[in-house]
Amino acid sequence: MAHNLYCITNNKQYDITPITGLLTWKSSIDQLGVQLDFEIAYNDDRYFPINPVDIGSMIVLAGQAEVFRGIVVTEAKAGRGAIQYTCFDPAFYLNQSKAIYQFKKMAADAAIKKILGDFGVPIGGIAGMGMPITQIYNDKIVADIIRDILDRVEQETGAKHRMEMRAGKLHIEKQVDLLIKPVFKLAENIAPAPVTAAISNPTRRRSIEEMRNSIKIVSEDNIVGEAKNDGLIKQYGLLQEVQSIDKKDAAQAKQIAQNLLKDLGRIMEENSIEVPGHDDARAGRLIEVEEPVTGMTGRYLINDVTHTVRNGIHTMQLGLGVM
């Protein structure tokens, strides 16, 4: 799939694809937003195309649909070599800004919508999350406030949500709804095949270091909820987690313990694969993998992904974990 890169400067759009060299974009579940890096060929010959890119320019990457829309935040020049640019989508502002919020029994989705509205971030769609939020956030990074709200929803309901920017708008959706089935074609006259049919350099690491098979929830020095998996304790030994909660959340302590046990009571995996590129692959989405050498099989969470387009060839490296 061909990609085109556009620059919008002073209300004018320029197709900078012909002067663009290496192009990469990446995302991670640990960071809100996508980073795009590209290089522009530089030559002071008067017949060489003018480079319209500057700090603050809007950059749009398009494939079959829009892949990325963001702002140039860094420019790096070195002599007569290529100029390197780094861009971030609008979530950049949520990662860089701090705020103060006090929510009292406000629905989680409403609280997030208020934050996004205050910071002028367009909303594409936010899954319904009616759980009330009563919390004070003082001098906190905005993206961390949103993550904390989503973490609280997960603790009490067990539902995981993921954030991502698409076409300049923020979407928050249930993780279970984010399964992708990317395909690629070697030639136009050949039927498409799953990208996971062409895996290279697979790695798989399994560990119980982060497993927890016993959970205790504490409030004001009292145990208010607990859950454990006797089978895992017998097999691997006692691995216990103690988590403190506010007194106001004590009524949900048992449910919080059960949801935490569900999340931590398993063998953790850190895997990676390299496959042909597809624009649908983003951190936080799910992909099915069958890889006989390492034994990876089933549905995995994309922890991080780096896309690379070099000489028109699109590849990607996926970091995978358990759901």
mmCIF file of C-alpha atoms in Angstrom:
data_model
loop_
_atom_site.group_PDB
_atom_site.id
_atom_site.type_symbol
_atom_site.label_atom_id
_atom_site.label_comp_id
_atom_site.label_asym_id
_atom_site.label_seq_id
_atom_site.Cartn_x
_atom_site.Cartn_y
_atom_site.Cartn_z
ATOM 1 C CA MET A 1 0.000 0.000 0.000
ATOM 2 C CA ALA A 2 1.520 3.311 -1.078
ATOM 3 C CA HIS A 3 1.853 6.142 1.423
ATOM 4 C CA ASN A 4 1.788 9.874 0.767
ATOM 5 C CA LEU A 5 3.011 12.559 3.130
ATOM 6 C CA TYR A 6 1.512 16.044 3.117
ATOM 7 C CA CYS A 7 2.558 19.258 4.830
ATOM 8 C CA ILE A 8 0.061 22.010 5.629
ATOM 9 C CA THR A 9 1.793 25.357 6.237
ATOM 10 C CA ASN A 10 0.160 28.808 6.165
ATOM 11 C CA ASN A 11 -3.110 27.230 4.999
ATOM 12 C CA LYS A 12 -1.417 25.683 1.962
ATOM 13 C CA GLN A 13 -1.060 21.930 1.401
ATOM 14 C CA TYR A 14 2.109 20.485 -0.117
ATOM 15 C CA ASP A 15 2.763 16.912 -1.222
ATOM 16 C CA ILE A 16 6.233 16.267 0.226
ATOM 17 C CA THR A 17 6.315 12.573 -0.676
ATOM 18 C CA PRO A 18 8.871 13.046 -3.497
ATOM 19 C CA ILE A 19 11.452 14.629 -1.157
ATOM 20 C CA THR A 20 10.778 12.349 1.838
ATOM 21 C CA GLY A 21 13.272 9.637 2.737
ATOM 22 C CA LEU A 22 12.978 7.208 5.637
ATOM 23 C CA LEU A 23 9.555 7.326 7.295
ATOM 24 C CA THR A 24 8.606 5.741 10.616
ATOM 25 C CA TRP A 25 5.708 5.994 13.048
ATOM 26 C CA LYS A 26 5.221 4.284 16.361
ATOM 27 C CA SER A 27 2.859 3.928 19.275
ATOM 28 C CA SER A 28 2.949 2.336 22.724
ATOM 29 C CA ILE A 29 0.312 1.531 25.338
ATOM 30 C CA ASP A 30 2.526 3.397 27.833
ATOM 31 C CA GLN A 31 2.147 6.649 25.877
ATOM 32 C CA LEU A 32 -0.929 8.492 24.691
ATOM 33 C CA GLY A 33 -0.557 9.366 21.015
ATOM 34 C CA VAL A 34 1.523 8.440 17.992
ATOM 35 C CA GLN A 35 4.982 9.706 17.048
ATOM 36 C CA LEU A 36 5.943 10.091 13.399
ATOM 37 C CA ASP A 37 9.511 10.676 12.189
ATOM 38 C CA PHE A 38 10.639 11.432 8.663
ATOM 39 C CA GLU A 39 13.574 12.906 6.819
ATOM 40 C CA ILE A 40 13.588 15.428 4.015
ATOM 41 C CA ALA A 41 16.319 15.450 1.390
ATOM 42 C CA TYR A 42 18.230 18.745 1.533
ATOM 43 C CA ASN A 43 20.111 20.465 -1.262
ATOM 44 C CA ASP A 44 20.825 24.173 -1.720
ATOM 45 C CA ASP A 45 20.682 23.861 -5.508
ATOM 46 C CA ARG A 46 18.206 26.461 -6.770
ATOM 47 C CA TYR A 47 16.367 23.842 -8.843
ATOM 48 C CA PHE A 48 15.823 21.519 -5.897
ATOM 49 C CA PRO A 49 12.213 21.477 -4.575
ATOM 50 C CA ILE A 50 11.540 23.916 -1.751
ATOM 51 C CA ASN A 51 11.014 22.323 1.651
ATOM 52 C CA PRO A 52 7.830 23.801 3.186
ATOM 53 C CA VAL A 53 8.133 21.967 6.526
ATOM 54 C CA ASP A 54 8.703 24.031 9.664
ATOM 55 C CA ILE A 55 8.127 23.737 13.413
ATOM 56 C CA GLY A 56 4.367 23.836 13.942
ATOM 57 C CA SER A 57 3.511 22.620 10.434
ATOM 58 C CA MET A 58 0.723 20.066 10.232
ATOM 59 C CA ILE A 59 1.762 16.724 8.745
ATOM 60 C CA VAL A 60 -0.717 14.217 7.328
ATOM 61 C CA LEU A 61 0.242 10.663 6.412
ATOM 62 C CA ALA A 62 -2.234 8.941 4.099
ATOM 63 C CA GLY A 63 -2.410 5.342 2.975
ATOM 64 C CA GLN A 64 -5.671 3.772 1.949
ATOM 65 C CA ALA A 65 -7.105 6.143 4.589
ATOM 66 C CA GLU A 66 -5.587 8.772 6.849
ATOM 67 C CA VAL A 67 -2.956 7.160 9.076
ATOM 68 C CA PHE A 68 -1.603 10.124 11.030
ATOM 69 C CA ARG A 69 -2.288 13.810 11.551
ATOM 70 C CA GLY A 70 -0.036 15.833 13.806
ATOM 71 C CA ILE A 71 2.288 18.744 14.384
ATOM 72 C CA VAL A 72 6.048 19.059 13.764
ATOM 73 C CA VAL A 73 7.642 19.567 17.187
ATOM 74 C CA THR A 74 11.341 18.966 16.432
ATOM 75 C CA GLU A 75 13.656 19.748 13.517
ATOM 76 C CA ALA A 76 17.270 18.563 13.342
ATOM 77 C CA LYS A 77 19.768 19.639 10.673
ATOM 78 C CA ALA A 78 23.336 18.466 10.198
ATOM 79 C CA GLY A 79 25.368 20.124 7.433
ATOM 80 C CA ARG A 80 24.108 19.266 3.970
ATOM 81 C CA GLY A 81 22.527 15.984 4.988
ATOM 82 C CA ALA A 82 18.870 15.138 5.334
ATOM 83 C CA ILE A 83 16.710 17.153 7.733
ATOM 84 C CA GLN A 84 15.094 15.066 10.460
ATOM 85 C CA TYR A 85 11.602 15.885 11.723
ATOM 86 C CA THR A 86 9.620 14.515 14.660
ATOM 87 C CA CYS A 87 5.839 14.940 14.867
ATOM 88 C CA PHE A 88 3.174 14.080 17.422
ATOM 89 C CA ASP A 89 -0.585 13.848 17.076
ATOM 90 C CA PRO A 90 -2.812 16.182 19.182
ATOM 91 C CA ALA A 91 -2.481 13.897 22.208
ATOM 92 C CA PHE A 92 0.974 15.518 22.559
ATOM 93 C CA TYR A 93 -0.671 18.406 24.403
ATOM 94 C CA LEU A 94 -2.256 16.065 26.929
ATOM 95 C CA ASN A 95 1.162 14.538 27.641
ATOM 96 C CA GLN A 96 2.823 17.935 28.102
ATOM 97 C CA SER A 97 0.190 19.843 30.097
ATOM 98 C CA LYS A 98 -0.761 19.691 33.782
ATOM 99 C CA ALA A 99 -4.135 20.471 35.304
ATOM 100 C CA ILE A 100 -6.236 20.539 38.465
ATOM 101 C CA TYR A 101 -9.597 18.756 38.563
ATOM 102 C CA GLN A 102 -12.060 17.872 41.280
ATOM 103 C CA PHE A 103 -14.753 15.392 40.315
ATOM 104 C CA LYS A 104 -17.628 14.482 42.617
ATOM 105 C CA LYS A 105 -19.732 11.549 41.504
ATOM 106 C CA MET A 106 -19.291 12.466 37.842
ATOM 107 C CA ALA A 107 -19.617 9.624 35.331
ATOM 108 C CA ALA A 108 -16.196 8.531 34.069
ATOM 109 C CA ASP A 109 -17.015 9.227 30.423
ATOM 110 C CA ALA A 110 -18.379 12.674 31.296
ATOM 111 C CA ALA A 111 -15.229 13.500 33.284
ATOM 112 C CA ILE A 112 -13.027 12.552 30.338
ATOM 113 C CA LYS A 113 -15.167 14.581 27.927
ATOM 114 C CA LYS A 114 -14.823 17.623 30.183
ATOM 115 C CA ILE A 115 -11.026 17.286 30.231
ATOM 116 C CA LEU A 116 -10.824 16.927 26.457
ATOM 117 C CA GLY A 117 -13.146 19.878 25.984
ATOM 118 C CA ASP A 118 -11.045 22.073 28.262
ATOM 119 C CA PHE A 119 -7.942 21.289 26.214
ATOM 120 C CA GLY A 120 -9.616 21.576 22.828
ATOM 121 C CA VAL A 121 -9.042 17.955 21.825
ATOM 122 C CA PRO A 122 -11.691 16.838 19.292
ATOM 123 C CA ILE A 123 -13.649 13.763 20.376
ATOM 124 C CA GLY A 124 -14.286 10.981 17.896
ATOM 125 C CA GLY A 125 -16.094 8.578 20.194
ATOM 126 C CA ILE A 126 -15.955 7.574 23.847
ATOM 127 C CA ALA A 127 -17.407 4.318 25.116
ATOM 128 C CA GLY A 128 -20.073 4.680 27.779
ATOM 129 C CA MET A 129 -18.569 4.508 31.278
ATOM 130 C CA GLY A 130 -21.209 5.440 33.826
ATOM 131 C CA MET A 131 -19.117 4.589 36.888
ATOM 132 C CA PRO A 132 -19.022 7.677 39.145
ATOM 133 C CA ILE A 133 -15.657 9.315 39.751
ATOM 134 C CA THR A 134 -15.008 11.159 43.014
ATOM 135 C CA GLN A 135 -11.408 12.252 42.989
ATOM 136 C CA ILE A 136 -9.148 15.310 43.275
ATOM 137 C CA TYR A 137 -6.292 15.621 40.772
ATOM 138 C CA ASN A 138 -3.852 18.326 41.757
ATOM 139 C CA ASP A 139 -1.029 19.385 39.417
ATOM 140 C CA LYS A 140 -1.222 16.156 37.409
ATOM 141 C CA ILE A 141 -0.317 15.530 33.761
ATOM 142 C CA VAL A 142 -3.582 15.523 31.835
ATOM 143 C CA ALA A 143 -2.915 12.216 30.066
ATOM 144 C CA ASP A 144 -2.217 10.615 33.458
ATOM 145 C CA ILE A 145 -5.543 11.891 34.812
ATOM 146 C CA ILE A 146 -7.385 10.216 31.944
ATOM 147 C CA ARG A 147 -5.406 7.003 32.448
ATOM 148 C CA ASP A 148 -6.238 7.017 36.162
ATOM 149 C CA ILE A 149 -9.944 7.356 35.384
ATOM 150 C CA LEU A 150 -9.740 4.411 32.980
ATOM 151 C CA ASP A 151 -7.785 2.392 35.563
ATOM 152 C CA ARG A 152 -10.520 3.018 38.129
ATOM 153 C CA VAL A 153 -13.148 1.864 35.664
ATOM 154 C CA GLU A 154 -11.136 -1.298 35.008
ATOM 155 C CA GLN A 155 -10.662 -2.000 38.722
ATOM 156 C CA GLU A 156 -14.366 -1.877 39.446
ATOM 157 C CA THR A 157 -15.860 -3.254 36.219
ATOM 158 C CA GLY A 158 -13.056 -5.379 34.749
ATOM 159 C CA ALA A 159 -13.472 -3.605 31.380
ATOM 160 C CA LYS A 160 -10.262 -2.400 29.766
ATOM 161 C CA HIS A 161 -10.366 0.646 27.511
ATOM 162 C CA ARG A 162 -7.775 1.999 25.078
ATOM 163 C CA MET A 163 -7.191 5.526 23.816
ATOM 164 C CA GLU A 164 -6.052 6.448 20.339
ATOM 165 C CA MET A 165 -6.144 9.405 17.979
ATOM 166 C CA ARG A 166 -7.724 8.869 14.566
ATOM 167 C CA ALA A 167 -8.037 11.605 11.939
ATOM 168 C CA GLY A 168 -7.273 14.216 14.581
ATOM 169 C CA LYS A 169 -9.929 12.988 17.042
ATOM 170 C CA LEU A 170 -9.565 11.036 20.275
ATOM 171 C CA HIS A 171 -11.354 7.696 20.553
ATOM 172 C CA ILE A 172 -11.722 5.606 23.709
ATOM 173 C CA GLU A 173 -13.029 2.095 23.101
ATOM 174 C CA LYS A 174 -13.237 -1.240 24.854
ATOM 175 C CA GLN A 175 -10.124 -3.291 24.219
ATOM 176 C CA VAL A 176 -12.149 -6.376 23.274
ATOM 177 C CA ASP A 177 -13.557 -4.439 20.297
ATOM 178 C CA LEU A 178 -10.112 -3.630 18.862
ATOM 179 C CA LEU A 179 -9.240 -6.919 17.145
ATOM 180 C CA ILE A 180 -7.519 -6.384 13.792
ATOM 181 C CA LYS A 181 -6.896 -8.858 10.978
ATOM 182 C CA PRO A 182 -4.247 -7.169 8.790
ATOM 183 C CA VAL A 183 -3.351 -8.666 5.401
ATOM 184 C CA PHE A 184 -0.781 -7.989 2.685
ATOM 185 C CA LYS A 185 -0.364 -8.737 -1.023
ATOM 186 C CA LEU A 186 2.920 -9.642 -2.695
ATOM 187 C CA ALA A 187 1.457 -8.675 -6.078
ATOM 188 C CA GLU A 188 -1.829 -7.438 -7.497
ATOM 189 C CA ASN A 189 -2.608 -10.825 -9.067
ATOM 190 C CA ILE A 190 -2.037 -12.728 -5.804
ATOM 191 C CA ALA A 191 -4.690 -13.172 -3.136
ATOM 192 C CA PRO A 192 -4.072 -11.307 0.150
ATOM 193 C CA ALA A 193 -2.647 -13.236 3.098
ATOM 194 C CA PRO A 194 -2.514 -12.450 6.835
ATOM 195 C CA VAL A 195 0.622 -10.502 7.752
ATOM 196 C CA THR A 196 1.222 -13.124 10.447
ATOM 197 C CA ALA A 197 1.809 -15.688 7.674
ATOM 198 C CA ALA A 198 5.119 -13.921 6.991
ATOM 199 C CA ILE A 199 6.609 -13.615 10.488
ATOM 200 C CA SER A 200 10.365 -13.096 10.833
ATOM 201 C CA ASN A 201 12.624 -12.828 13.889
ATOM 202 C CA PRO A 202 10.041 -14.025 16.443
ATOM 203 C CA THR A 203 10.956 -13.875 20.128
ATOM 204 C CA ARG A 204 8.982 -15.043 23.134
ATOM 205 C CA ARG A 205 9.660 -14.585 26.838
ATOM 206 C CA ARG A 206 7.346 -16.112 29.451
ATOM 207 C CA SER A 207 7.687 -15.379 33.159
ATOM 208 C CA ILE A 208 5.848 -15.537 36.500
ATOM 209 C CA GLU A 209 7.832 -12.586 37.907
ATOM 210 C CA GLU A 210 4.818 -10.286 37.608
ATOM 211 C CA MET A 211 2.191 -12.934 38.354
ATOM 212 C CA ARG A 212 0.074 -12.365 41.470
ATOM 213 C CA ASN A 213 -2.162 -15.220 42.598
ATOM 214 C CA SER A 214 -3.386 -13.684 45.853
ATOM 215 C CA ILE A 215 -4.856 -10.190 46.178
ATOM 216 C CA LYS A 216 -5.625 -8.243 49.351
ATOM 217 C CA ILE A 217 -7.361 -4.874 49.259
ATOM 218 C CA VAL A 218 -6.664 -2.571 52.210
ATOM 219 C CA SER A 219 -8.415 0.589 53.387
ATOM 220 C CA GLU A 220 -7.324 2.479 56.502
ATOM 221 C CA ASP A 221 -5.150 -0.470 57.617
ATOM 222 C CA ASN A 222 -8.052 -2.927 57.335
ATOM 223 C CA ILE A 223 -8.409 -5.729 54.799
ATOM 224 C CA VAL A 224 -11.692 -4.981 53.045
ATOM 225 C CA GLY A 225 -11.500 -7.411 50.141
ATOM 226 C CA GLU A 226 -9.455 -10.351 48.891
ATOM 227 C CA ALA A 227 -9.286 -12.961 46.154
ATOM 228 C CA LYS A 228 -6.928 -15.819 45.360
ATOM 229 C CA ASN A 229 -6.358 -18.629 42.887
ATOM 230 C CA ASP A 230 -5.564 -21.807 44.836
ATOM 231 C CA GLY A 231 -4.519 -23.679 41.699
ATOM 232 C CA LEU A 232 -1.888 -21.106 40.777
ATOM 233 C CA ILE A 233 -0.671 -20.912 44.392
ATOM 234 C CA LYS A 234 -0.207 -24.681 44.499
ATOM 235 C CA GLN A 235 1.611 -24.708 41.157
ATOM 236 C CA TYR A 236 3.834 -21.632 41.480
ATOM 237 C CA GLY A 237 3.838 -20.686 45.173
ATOM 238 C CA LEU A 238 2.252 -17.695 46.869
ATOM 239 C CA LEU A 239 2.708 -14.429 44.948
ATOM 240 C CA GLN A 240 0.685 -11.775 46.732
ATOM 241 C CA GLU A 241 -0.333 -8.222 45.885
ATOM 242 C CA VAL A 242 -1.620 -5.719 48.446
ATOM 243 C CA GLN A 243 -3.404 -2.656 47.135
ATOM 244 C CA SER A 244 -4.717 0.296 49.098
ATOM 245 C CA ILE A 245 -7.965 2.041 48.206
ATOM 246 C CA ASP A 246 -9.851 5.029 49.550
ATOM 247 C CA LYS A 247 -12.522 4.471 52.187
ATOM 248 C CA LYS A 248 -15.179 5.645 49.730
ATOM 249 C CA ASP A 249 -14.315 2.712 47.444
ATOM 250 C CA ALA A 250 -14.439 0.036 50.160
ATOM 251 C CA ALA A 251 -17.865 -1.207 49.057
ATOM 252 C CA GLN A 252 -16.316 -2.329 45.748
ATOM 253 C CA ALA A 253 -13.248 -3.923 47.381
ATOM 254 C CA LYS A 254 -14.229 -7.528 46.617
ATOM 255 C CA GLN A 255 -14.904 -6.748 42.956
ATOM 256 C CA ILE A 256 -11.645 -4.819 42.706
ATOM 257 C CA ALA A 257 -9.758 -7.807 44.134
ATOM 258 C CA GLN A 258 -11.386 -10.227 41.694
ATOM 259 C CA ASN A 259 -10.673 -7.996 38.680
ATOM 260 C CA LEU A 260 -7.056 -7.510 39.752
ATOM 261 C CA LEU A 261 -6.617 -11.267 40.208
ATOM 262 C CA LYS A 262 -8.053 -11.843 36.732
ATOM 263 C CA ASP A 263 -5.509 -9.401 35.295
ATOM 264 C CA LEU A 264 -2.430 -10.556 37.245
ATOM 265 C CA GLY A 265 -3.160 -14.236 37.872
ATOM 266 C CA ARG A 266 -1.409 -15.651 34.796
ATOM 267 C CA ILE A 267 1.930 -16.222 33.139
ATOM 268 C CA MET A 268 3.086 -12.963 31.571
ATOM 269 C CA GLU A 269 4.632 -12.783 28.111
ATOM 270 C CA GLU A 270 6.926 -10.347 26.293
ATOM 271 C CA ASN A 271 6.993 -11.270 22.622
ATOM 272 C CA SER A 272 7.994 -9.625 19.364
ATOM 273 C CA ILE A 273 7.561 -10.318 15.664
ATOM 274 C CA GLU A 274 8.453 -8.584 12.419
ATOM 275 C CA VAL A 275 5.844 -8.726 9.661
ATOM 276 C CA PRO A 276 4.779 -6.864 6.508
ATOM 277 C CA GLY A 277 3.310 -3.500 7.420
ATOM 278 C CA HIS A 278 -0.358 -2.638 7.725
ATOM 279 C CA ASP A 279 -1.815 0.706 8.789
ATOM 280 C CA ASP A 280 -4.354 -0.901 11.158
ATOM 281 C CA ALA A 281 -1.635 -2.056 13.564
ATOM 282 C CA ARG A 282 -1.548 0.255 16.583
ATOM 283 C CA ALA A 283 -0.659 -0.150 20.246
ATOM 284 C CA GLY A 284 -3.644 -1.227 22.322
ATOM 285 C CA ARG A 285 -5.228 -3.268 19.555
ATOM 286 C CA LEU A 286 -5.408 -7.070 19.429
ATOM 287 C CA ILE A 287 -3.986 -9.470 16.856
ATOM 288 C CA GLU A 288 -4.127 -13.253 16.454
ATOM 289 C CA VAL A 289 -0.794 -15.042 16.051
ATOM 290 C CA GLU A 290 0.154 -18.644 15.289
ATOM 291 C CA GLU A 291 3.936 -19.052 15.365
ATOM 292 C CA PRO A 292 5.191 -22.653 15.715
ATOM 293 C CA VAL A 293 8.864 -21.940 16.493
ATOM 294 C CA THR A 294 8.238 -20.007 19.715
ATOM 295 C CA GLY A 295 4.814 -21.493 20.420
ATOM 296 C CA MET A 296 2.910 -18.220 20.268
ATOM 297 C CA THR A 297 -0.716 -19.049 19.657
ATOM 298 C CA GLY A 298 -3.937 -17.137 20.154
ATOM 299 C CA ARG A 299 -4.882 -13.511 20.656
ATOM 300 C CA TYR A 300 -2.256 -11.007 21.797
ATOM 301 C CA LEU A 301 -2.232 -7.375 22.862
ATOM 302 C CA ILE A 302 -0.050 -5.050 20.789
ATOM 303 C CA ASN A 303 2.047 -3.348 23.469
ATOM 304 C CA ASP A 304 4.011 -1.302 20.965
ATOM 305 C CA VAL A 305 4.513 -1.107 17.218
ATOM 306 C CA THR A 306 7.038 0.614 14.975
ATOM 307 C CA HIS A 307 6.180 1.049 11.303
ATOM 308 C CA THR A 308 8.947 1.660 8.773
ATOM 309 C CA VAL A 309 8.593 2.713 5.148
ATOM 310 C CA ARG A 310 11.870 2.557 3.261
ATOM 311 C CA ASN A 311 12.061 2.707 -0.539
ATOM 312 C CA GLY A 312 8.323 2.130 -0.707
ATOM 313 C CA ILE A 313 8.440 -1.077 1.372
ATOM 314 C CA HIS A 314 6.327 -1.077 4.534
ATOM 315 C CA THR A 315 7.323 -3.312 7.428
ATOM 316 C CA MET A 316 6.551 -3.269 11.147
ATOM 317 C CA GLN A 317 7.837 -4.665 14.406
ATOM 318 C CA LEU A 318 5.254 -5.592 17.013
ATOM 319 C CA GLY A 319 5.811 -5.973 20.742
ATOM 320 C CA LEU A 320 3.151 -8.352 22.046
ATOM 321 C CA GLY A 321 1.806 -9.188 25.483
ATOM 322 C CA VAL A 322 -1.028 -11.122 27.033
ATOM 323 C CA MET A 323 -4.457 -9.493 27.135
#
